[in-house]
Amino acid sequence: AQSVTQPDIHITVSEGASLELRCNYSYGATPYLFWYVQSPGQGLQLLLKYFSGDTLVQGIKGFEAEFKRSQSSFNLRKPSVHWSDAAEYFCAVGAHGTASKLTFGTGTRLQVTL
Amino acid sequence: NAGVTQTPKFQVLKTGQSMTLQCAQDMNHEYMSWYRQDPGMGLRLIHYSVGAGITDQGEVPNGYNVSRSTTEDFPLRLLSAAPSQTSVYFCASTLEPGGLGTEAFFGQGTRLTVV
């Protein structure tokens, strides 16, 4: 069975600073990997996804993620954080090459200080 | 374009009551799923459906029933609510099969409290 680990429960960064959110996965085959963002009281919005090909994936809102098979990681990065990026971020893996049966990590809550 | 619509947004139930959480999508997606979100646990898959008339269990199916009579609708039923079912419930729909265009679209969630 697949699993996702987000080791950081809560991260605080200053506005303008760089950000990296960690995600490690366990899956037997080539994974489908996703990063979602959830603002308070809202649903989940897809930031980016990886299926195959280029291991550096660009997403919305200036986010990117890099798939590293050797480290079983899919870390999310942003070079300069904005106050509006404060939210909870979830990494997820899709079973059997689908997006309809996702296994989520426990999430990382990002706080941005001004 | 409404996407995925969940109703109600909030609900309070007494232990033992039954209710149905509604989910509808207008994107003609074959695949639909239900997740629950609990603090510190992320989202966990309850049930999913790969098309009308076809459903299957996810990671945490106990206490929940689903059916899929149309492509658009995927209701989640709680037959006898328990306090352990207090959670935020999300419905998602996905255009499959997998590929570059695949992603799950989520509704806004239903916050359920069982007292």
Tab-separated table of N, CA, C and O in Angstrom, chain A residues 7-111:
chain	number	residue	atom	x	y	z
A	7	PRO	N	6.903	15.514	6.908
A	7	PRO	CA	7.504	15.540	8.241
A	7	PRO	C	7.293	16.832	9.014
A	7	PRO	O	7.394	16.832	10.240
A	8	ASP	N	6.975	17.910	8.332
A	8	ASP	CA	6.806	19.197	8.992
A	8	ASP	C	5.332	19.499	9.174
A	8	ASP	O	4.617	19.677	8.208
A	9	ILE	N	4.892	19.566	10.429
A	9	ILE	CA	3.489	19.858	10.704
A	9	ILE	C	3.204	21.339	10.496
A	9	ILE	O	2.162	21.726	9.982
A	10	HIS	N	4.163	22.173	10.919
A	10	HIS	CA	3.945	23.621	10.897
A	10	HIS	C	5.266	24.283	10.520
A	10	HIS	O	6.313	23.935	11.080
A	11	ILE	N	5.207	25.218	9.586
A	11	ILE	CA	6.385	25.978	9.176
A	11	ILE	C	6.034	27.458	9.162
A	11	ILE	O	4.944	27.833	8.703
A	12	THR	N	6.949	28.267	9.673
A	12	THR	CA	6.778	29.721	9.642
A	12	THR	C	7.920	30.329	8.847
A	12	THR	O	9.086	30.023	9.113
A	13	VAL	N	7.587	31.169	7.877
A	13	VAL	CA	8.593	31.862	7.080
A	13	VAL	C	8.221	33.332	6.990
A	13	VAL	O	7.044	33.705	7.135
A	14	SER	N	9.210	34.145	6.740
A	14	SER	CA	8.972	35.573	6.543
A	14	SER	C	8.581	35.824	5.099
A	14	SER	O	9.038	35.124	4.181
A	15	GLU	N	7.746	36.814	4.910
A	15	GLU	CA	7.365	37.178	3.546
A	15	GLU	C	8.618	37.543	2.751
A	15	GLU	O	9.477	38.269	3.238
A	16	GLY	N	8.713	37.016	1.531
A	16	GLY	CA	9.878	37.255	0.700
A	16	GLY	C	10.936	36.178	0.806
A	16	GLY	O	11.812	36.087	-0.059
A	17	ALA	N	10.875	35.377	1.847
A	17	ALA	CA	11.837	34.287	2.019
A	17	ALA	C	11.456	33.113	1.121
A	17	ALA	O	10.325	32.994	0.652
A	18	SER	N	12.425	32.235	0.909
A	18	SER	CA	12.165	31.037	0.120
A	18	SER	C	11.497	29.976	0.990
A	18	SER	O	11.555	30.015	2.223
A	19	LEU	N	10.858	29.026	0.304
A	19	LEU	CA	10.091	27.995	1.009
A	19	LEU	C	10.386	26.639	0.401
A	19	LEU	O	10.490	26.497	-0.829
A	20	GLU	N	10.509	25.641	1.250
A	20	GLU	CA	10.542	24.258	0.778
A	20	GLU	C	9.724	23.405	1.733
A	20	GLU	O	9.998	23.364	2.933
A	21	LEU	N	8.717	22.738	1.213
A	21	LEU	CA	7.892	21.811	1.988
A	21	LEU	C	8.244	20.396	1.551
A	21	LEU	O	8.235	20.086	0.363
A	22	ARG	N	8.489	19.553	2.547
A	22	ARG	CA	8.972	18.219	2.249
A	22	ARG	C	7.842	17.204	2.104
A	22	ARG	O	6.832	17.279	2.815
A	23	CYS	N	8.056	16.264	1.204
A	23	CYS	CA	7.106	15.175	0.986
A	23	CYS	C	7.883	13.936	0.590
A	23	CYS	O	8.669	13.959	-0.361
A	24	ASN	N	7.686	12.856	1.326
A	24	ASN	CA	8.260	11.565	0.970
A	24	ASN	C	7.129	10.568	0.755
A	24	ASN	O	6.148	10.568	1.493
A	25	TYR	N	7.276	9.726	-0.221
A	25	TYR	CA	6.204	8.787	-0.543
A	25	TYR	C	6.750	7.369	-0.557
A	25	TYR	O	7.958	7.139	-0.691
A	26	SER	N	5.842	6.434	-0.434
A	26	SER	CA	6.166	5.021	-0.578
A	26	SER	C	5.161	4.432	-1.552
A	26	SER	O	3.945	4.485	-1.308
A	27	TYR	N	5.696	3.920	-2.655
A	27	TYR	CA	4.823	3.350	-3.685
A	27	TYR	C	5.667	2.458	-4.562
A	27	TYR	O	6.789	2.797	-4.896
A	28	GLY	N	5.131	1.319	-4.949
A	28	GLY	CA	5.909	0.310	-5.641
A	28	GLY	C	6.223	0.603	-7.088
A	28	GLY	O	7.186	0.107	-7.634
A	29	ALA	N	5.411	1.420	-7.722
A	29	ALA	CA	5.605	1.699	-9.143
A	29	ALA	C	5.837	3.194	-9.319
A	29	ALA	O	6.016	3.927	-8.354
A	30	THR	N	5.851	3.641	-10.550
A	30	THR	CA	5.983	5.073	-10.798
A	30	THR	C	4.743	5.778	-10.280
A	30	THR	O	3.631	5.471	-10.698
A	31	PRO	N	4.945	6.700	-9.367
A	31	PRO	CA	3.768	7.313	-8.738
A	31	PRO	C	3.194	8.488	-9.524
A	31	PRO	O	3.899	9.115	-10.302
A	32	TYR	N	1.921	8.729	-9.342
A	32	TYR	CA	1.318	9.996	-9.715
A	32	TYR	C	1.351	10.847	-8.441
A	32	TYR	O	0.817	10.428	-7.410
A	33	LEU	N	1.950	12.013	-8.487
A	33	LEU	CA	2.154	12.831	-7.301
A	33	LEU	C	1.505	14.190	-7.471
A	33	LEU	O	1.530	14.774	-8.562
A	34	PHE	N	0.941	14.680	-6.382
A	34	PHE	CA	0.192	15.930	-6.419
A	34	PHE	C	0.527	16.767	-5.187
A	34	PHE	O	0.816	16.240	-4.116
A	35	TRP	N	0.451	18.064	-5.354
A	35	TRP	CA	0.432	19.000	-4.244
A	35	TRP	C	-0.860	19.811	-4.326
A	35	TRP	O	-1.177	20.390	-5.371
A	36	TYR	N	-1.580	19.837	-3.190
A	36	TYR	CA	-2.797	20.622	-3.072
A	36	TYR	C	-2.612	21.661	-1.977
A	36	TYR	O	-1.876	21.439	-1.007
A	37	VAL	N	-3.338	22.769	-2.100
A	37	VAL	CA	-3.340	23.799	-1.074
A	37	VAL	C	-4.781	24.000	-0.592
A	37	VAL	O	-5.732	23.925	-1.379
A	38	GLN	N	-4.903	24.209	0.716
A	38	GLN	CA	-6.226	24.423	1.309
A	38	GLN	C	-6.181	25.661	2.182
A	38	GLN	O	-5.487	25.695	3.190
A	39	SER	N	-6.953	26.656	1.802
A	39	SER	CA	-7.105	27.840	2.649
A	39	SER	C	-8.175	27.552	3.694
A	39	SER	O	-9.025	26.684	3.491
A	40	PRO	N	-8.154	28.270	4.816
A	40	PRO	CA	-9.095	27.982	5.905
A	40	PRO	C	-10.550	27.958	5.437
A	40	PRO	O	-11.014	28.884	4.775
A	41	GLY	N	-11.246	26.876	5.780
A	41	GLY	CA	-12.657	26.748	5.437
A	41	GLY	C	-12.941	26.506	3.973
A	41	GLY	O	-14.106	26.554	3.561
A	42	GLN	N	-11.913	26.214	3.219
A	42	GLN	CA	-12.086	26.026	1.778
A	42	GLN	C	-11.787	24.595	1.356
A	42	GLN	O	-11.304	23.780	2.156
A	43	GLY	N	-12.079	24.316	0.102
A	43	GLY	CA	-11.732	23.028	-0.464
A	43	GLY	C	-10.266	22.993	-0.866
A	43	GLY	O	-9.485	23.868	-0.495
A	44	LEU	N	-9.894	21.983	-1.614
A	44	LEU	CA	-8.505	21.802	-2.026
A	44	LEU	C	-8.314	22.272	-3.466
A	44	LEU	O	-9.121	21.963	-4.343
A	45	GLN	N	-7.225	22.994	-3.668
A	45	GLN	CA	-6.879	23.483	-4.995
A	45	GLN	C	-5.570	22.841	-5.423
A	45	GLN	O	-4.594	22.832	-4.658
A	46	LEU	N	-5.540	22.322	-6.635
A	46	LEU	CA	-4.332	21.690	-7.145
A	46	LEU	C	-3.271	22.735	-7.465
A	46	LEU	O	-3.529	23.702	-8.184
A	47	LEU	N	-2.079	22.528	-6.913
A	47	LEU	CA	-0.944	23.404	-7.234
A	47	LEU	C	-0.157	22.871	-8.423
A	47	LEU	O	0.212	23.621	-9.319
A	48	LEU	N	0.131	21.566	-8.394
A	48	LEU	CA	0.884	20.953	-9.466
A	48	LEU	C	0.787	19.442	-9.359
A	48	LEU	O	0.335	18.916	-8.349
A	49	LYS	N	1.244	18.776	-10.423
A	49	LYS	CA	1.168	17.315	-10.468
A	49	LYS	C	2.326	16.778	-11.282
A	49	LYS	O	2.875	17.458	-12.158
A	50	TYR	N	2.691	15.542	-10.981
A	50	TYR	CA	3.739	14.867	-11.722
A	50	TYR	C	3.245	13.484	-12.120
A	50	TYR	O	2.754	12.705	-11.282
A	51	PHE	N	3.408	13.185	-13.423
A	51	PHE	CA	3.080	11.852	-13.902
A	51	PHE	C	4.303	11.155	-14.462
A	51	PHE	O	4.543	9.983	-14.206
A	52	SER	N	5.063	11.867	-15.280
A	52	SER	CA	6.244	11.294	-15.909
A	52	SER	C	7.002	12.429	-16.579
A	52	SER	O	6.565	13.579	-16.572
A	53	GLY	N	8.167	12.093	-17.135
A	53	GLY	CA	8.911	13.090	-17.895
A	53	GLY	C	9.776	13.976	-17.022
A	53	GLY	O	10.382	13.515	-16.045
A	54	ASP	N	9.812	15.240	-17.346
A	54	ASP	CA	10.647	16.202	-16.637
A	54	ASP	C	10.360	16.149	-15.144
A	54	ASP	O	9.209	16.293	-14.709
A	55	THR	N	11.419	15.966	-14.363
A	55	THR	CA	11.221	15.783	-12.923
A	55	THR	C	11.002	17.086	-12.181
A	55	THR	O	10.654	17.070	-11.003
A	56	LEU	N	11.219	18.209	-12.824
A	56	LEU	CA	10.931	19.511	-12.225
A	56	LEU	C	9.619	20.008	-12.811
A	56	LEU	O	9.513	20.245	-14.010
A	57	VAL	N	8.642	20.167	-11.945
A	57	VAL	CA	7.290	20.492	-12.395
A	57	VAL	C	6.923	21.896	-11.941
A	57	VAL	O	7.135	22.247	-10.775
A	58	GLN	N	6.396	22.659	-12.857
A	58	GLN	CA	5.950	24.012	-12.526
A	58	GLN	C	4.449	24.013	-12.264
A	58	GLN	O	3.688	23.313	-12.932
A	59	GLY	N	4.038	24.792	-11.284
A	59	GLY	CA	2.628	24.864	-10.963
A	59	GLY	C	2.118	26.284	-10.950
A	59	GLY	O	2.764	27.203	-11.448
A	60	ILE	N	0.973	26.445	-10.334
A	60	ILE	CA	0.370	27.773	-10.246
A	60	ILE	C	0.952	28.539	-9.069
A	60	ILE	O	1.616	27.957	-8.198
A	61	LYS	N	0.734	29.821	-9.060
A	61	LYS	CA	1.135	30.712	-7.966
A	61	LYS	C	2.636	30.712	-7.739
A	61	LYS	O	3.088	31.028	-6.638
A	62	GLY	N	3.433	30.372	-8.738
A	62	GLY	CA	4.882	30.419	-8.614
A	62	GLY	C	5.515	29.236	-7.916
A	62	GLY	O	6.699	29.256	-7.595
A	63	PHE	N	4.748	28.187	-7.663
A	63	PHE	CA	5.282	26.991	-7.008
A	63	PHE	C	5.896	26.030	-8.027
A	63	PHE	O	5.486	25.977	-9.183
A	64	GLU	N	6.860	25.268	-7.564
A	64	GLU	CA	7.447	24.190	-8.330
A	64	GLU	C	7.743	23.025	-7.407
A	64	GLU	O	7.806	23.190	-6.187
A	65	ALA	N	7.901	21.853	-7.986
A	65	ALA	CA	8.248	20.674	-7.196
A	65	ALA	C	9.184	19.814	-8.014
A	65	ALA	O	9.118	19.785	-9.247
A	66	GLU	N	10.039	19.095	-7.331
A	66	GLU	CA	11.004	18.227	-7.995
A	66	GLU	C	10.817	16.798	-7.546
A	66	GLU	O	10.847	16.507	-6.340
A	67	PHE	N	10.629	15.915	-8.496
A	67	PHE	CA	10.502	14.489	-8.227
A	67	PHE	C	11.900	13.866	-8.202
A	67	PHE	O	12.648	13.972	-9.179
A	68	LYS	N	12.237	13.229	-7.089
A	68	LYS	CA	13.519	12.541	-6.966
A	68	LYS	C	13.227	11.095	-6.613
A	68	LYS	O	12.950	10.754	-5.455
A	69	ARG	N	13.337	10.245	-7.624
A	69	ARG	CA	13.010	8.836	-7.423
A	69	ARG	C	13.945	8.195	-6.404
A	69	ARG	O	13.515	7.410	-5.564
A	70	SER	N	15.228	8.535	-6.450
A	70	SER	CA	16.213	7.900	-5.571
A	70	SER	C	15.942	8.223	-4.105
A	70	SER	O	16.306	7.456	-3.215
A	71	GLN	N	15.297	9.348	-3.846
A	71	GLN	CA	14.998	9.751	-2.471
A	71	GLN	C	13.520	9.582	-2.133
A	71	GLN	O	13.104	9.925	-1.028
A	72	SER	N	12.735	9.104	-3.089
A	72	SER	CA	11.282	8.963	-2.896
A	72	SER	C	10.688	10.269	-2.366
A	72	SER	O	9.916	10.285	-1.403
A	73	SER	N	11.085	11.354	-3.010
A	73	SER	CA	10.640	12.656	-2.526
A	73	SER	C	10.007	13.474	-3.637
A	73	SER	O	10.271	13.269	-4.827
A	74	PHE	N	9.177	14.402	-3.224
A	74	PHE	CA	8.492	15.307	-4.149
A	74	PHE	C	8.293	16.617	-3.386
A	74	PHE	O	7.208	16.986	-2.995
A	75	ASN	N	9.367	17.333	-3.163
A	75	ASN	CA	9.337	18.542	-2.342
A	75	ASN	C	8.812	19.739	-3.122
A	75	ASN	O	9.134	19.930	-4.302
A	76	LEU	N	8.055	20.548	-2.438
A	76	LEU	CA	7.446	21.745	-3.018
A	76	LEU	C	8.299	22.960	-2.668
A	76	LEU	O	8.717	23.106	-1.519
A	77	ARG	N	8.519	23.842	-3.658
A	77	ARG	CA	9.370	25.011	-3.414
A	77	ARG	C	8.724	26.266	-3.987
A	77	ARG	O	7.934	26.212	-4.946
A	78	LYS	N	9.113	27.384	-3.375
A	78	LYS	CA	8.740	28.693	-3.916
A	78	LYS	C	9.860	29.651	-3.565
A	78	LYS	O	10.279	29.700	-2.403
A	79	PRO	N	10.369	30.394	-4.514
A	79	PRO	CA	11.536	31.240	-4.246
A	79	PRO	C	11.243	32.429	-3.334
A	79	PRO	O	12.112	32.869	-2.587
A	80	SER	N	10.010	32.948	-3.372
A	80	SER	CA	9.695	34.128	-2.572
A	80	SER	C	8.234	34.029	-2.131
A	80	SER	O	7.314	34.143	-2.942
A	81	VAL	N	8.038	33.850	-0.843
A	81	VAL	CA	6.695	33.620	-0.312
A	81	VAL	C	5.949	34.936	-0.114
A	81	VAL	O	6.522	35.941	0.310
A	82	HIS	N	4.653	34.898	-0.421
A	82	HIS	CA	3.774	36.047	-0.216
A	82	HIS	C	2.853	35.750	0.954
A	82	HIS	O	2.563	34.587	1.248
A	83	TRP	N	2.378	36.801	1.624
A	83	TRP	CA	1.511	36.594	2.786
A	83	TRP	C	0.284	35.754	2.427
A	83	TRP	O	-0.215	34.987	3.250
A	84	SER	N	-0.177	35.859	1.177
A	84	SER	CA	-1.366	35.113	0.767
A	84	SER	C	-1.100	33.620	0.609
A	84	SER	O	-2.047	32.848	0.384
A	85	ASP	N	0.148	33.193	0.707
A	85	ASP	CA	0.467	31.767	0.623
A	85	ASP	C	0.188	31.026	1.928
A	85	ASP	O	0.282	29.795	1.970
A	86	ALA	N	-0.125	31.744	2.983
A	86	ALA	CA	-0.434	31.105	4.252
A	86	ALA	C	-1.648	30.200	4.085
A	86	ALA	O	-2.728	30.652	3.685
A	87	ALA	N	-1.467	28.913	4.365
A	87	ALA	CA	-2.505	27.911	4.119
A	87	ALA	C	-1.969	26.571	4.581
A	87	ALA	O	-0.879	26.475	5.138
A	88	GLU	N	-2.738	25.524	4.335
A	88	GLU	CA	-2.258	24.178	4.607
A	88	GLU	C	-1.981	23.496	3.268
A	88	GLU	O	-2.778	23.618	2.322
A	89	TYR	N	-0.887	22.768	3.216
A	89	TYR	CA	-0.433	22.148	1.982
A	89	TYR	C	-0.396	20.631	2.159
A	89	TYR	O	0.128	20.121	3.144
A	90	PHE	N	-0.957	19.959	1.162
A	90	PHE	CA	-1.038	18.511	1.210
A	90	PHE	C	-0.348	17.906	0.001
A	90	PHE	O	-0.593	18.306	-1.136
A	91	CYS	N	0.481	16.913	0.270
A	91	CYS	CA	1.077	16.097	-0.765
A	91	CYS	C	0.244	14.821	-0.880
A	91	CYS	O	-0.268	14.316	0.135
A	92	ALA	N	0.075	14.312	-2.098
A	92	ALA	CA	-0.743	13.115	-2.283
A	92	ALA	C	-0.156	12.255	-3.390
A	92	ALA	O	0.479	12.754	-4.322
A	93	VAL	N	-0.389	10.950	-3.276
A	93	VAL	CA	0.034	10.000	-4.301
A	93	VAL	C	-1.193	9.260	-4.808
A	93	VAL	O	-2.086	8.916	-4.029
A	94	GLY	N	-1.251	9.038	-6.107
A	94	GLY	CA	-2.369	8.340	-6.717
A	94	GLY	C	-2.042	6.877	-6.913
A	94	GLY	O	-0.977	6.526	-7.427
A	95	ALA	N	-2.973	6.008	-6.505
A	95	ALA	CA	-2.762	4.567	-6.615
A	95	ALA	C	-2.977	4.108	-8.052
A	95	ALA	O	-3.873	4.573	-8.728
A	96	HIS	N	-2.130	3.212	-8.478
A	96	HIS	CA	-2.304	2.535	-9.760
A	96	HIS	C	-2.476	3.515	-10.910
A	96	HIS	O	-3.280	3.293	-11.812
A	97	GLY	N	-1.732	4.592	-10.848
A	97	GLY	CA	-1.763	5.535	-11.953
A	97	GLY	C	-3.058	6.282	-12.105
A	97	GLY	O	-3.446	6.639	-13.211
A	98	THR	N	-3.746	6.524	-10.996
A	98	THR	CA	-4.975	7.294	-11.081
A	98	THR	C	-4.924	8.474	-10.124
A	98	THR	O	-4.093	8.532	-9.221
A	99	ALA	N	-5.855	9.382	-10.334
A	99	ALA	CA	-6.004	10.507	-9.413
A	99	ALA	C	-7.270	10.373	-8.593
A	99	ALA	O	-7.616	11.273	-7.840
A	100	SER	N	-7.980	9.258	-8.741
A	100	SER	CA	-9.268	9.132	-8.072
A	100	SER	C	-9.181	8.399	-6.741
A	100	SER	O	-10.122	8.397	-5.976
A	101	LYS	N	-8.056	7.787	-6.450
A	101	LYS	CA	-7.856	7.124	-5.166
A	101	LYS	C	-6.552	7.642	-4.597
A	101	LYS	O	-5.498	7.031	-4.747
A	102	LEU	N	-6.643	8.789	-3.971
A	102	LEU	CA	-5.451	9.462	-3.491
A	102	LEU	C	-5.164	9.104	-2.042
A	102	LEU	O	-6.076	9.009	-1.218
A	103	THR	N	-3.874	8.951	-1.763
A	103	THR	CA	-3.406	8.850	-0.392
A	103	THR	C	-2.699	10.153	-0.058
A	103	THR	O	-1.764	10.541	-0.756
A	104	PHE	N	-3.186	10.812	0.998
A	104	PHE	CA	-2.673	12.123	1.370
A	104	PHE	C	-1.685	12.024	2.525
A	104	PHE	O	-1.784	11.145	3.391
A	105	GLY	N	-0.773	12.974	2.555
A	105	GLY	CA	0.006	13.191	3.758
A	105	GLY	C	-0.838	13.942	4.784
A	105	GLY	O	-1.971	14.341	4.506
A	106	THR	N	-0.261	14.139	5.947
A	106	THR	CA	-1.003	14.768	7.045
A	106	THR	C	-1.037	16.281	6.946
A	106	THR	O	-1.713	16.932	7.722
A	107	GLY	N	-0.313	16.827	5.982
A	107	GLY	CA	-0.380	18.260	5.741
A	107	GLY	C	0.698	19.045	6.469
A	107	GLY	O	1.203	18.626	7.518
A	108	THR	N	1.044	20.185	5.889
A	108	THR	CA	1.954	21.148	6.516
A	108	THR	C	1.263	22.503	6.527
A	108	THR	O	0.844	22.995	5.478
A	109	ARG	N	1.131	23.071	7.709
A	109	ARG	CA	0.515	24.391	7.819
A	109	ARG	C	1.588	25.456	7.701
A	109	ARG	O	2.557	25.452	8.462
A	110	LEU	N	1.433	26.340	6.751
A	110	LEU	CA	2.392	27.413	6.508
A	110	LEU	C	1.879	28.723	7.079
A	110	LEU	O	0.771	29.158	6.773
A	111	GLN	N	2.695	29.319	7.915
A	111	GLN	CA	2.415	30.649	8.436
A	111	GLN	C	3.431	31.611	7.845
A	111	GLN	O	4.621	31.293	7.763
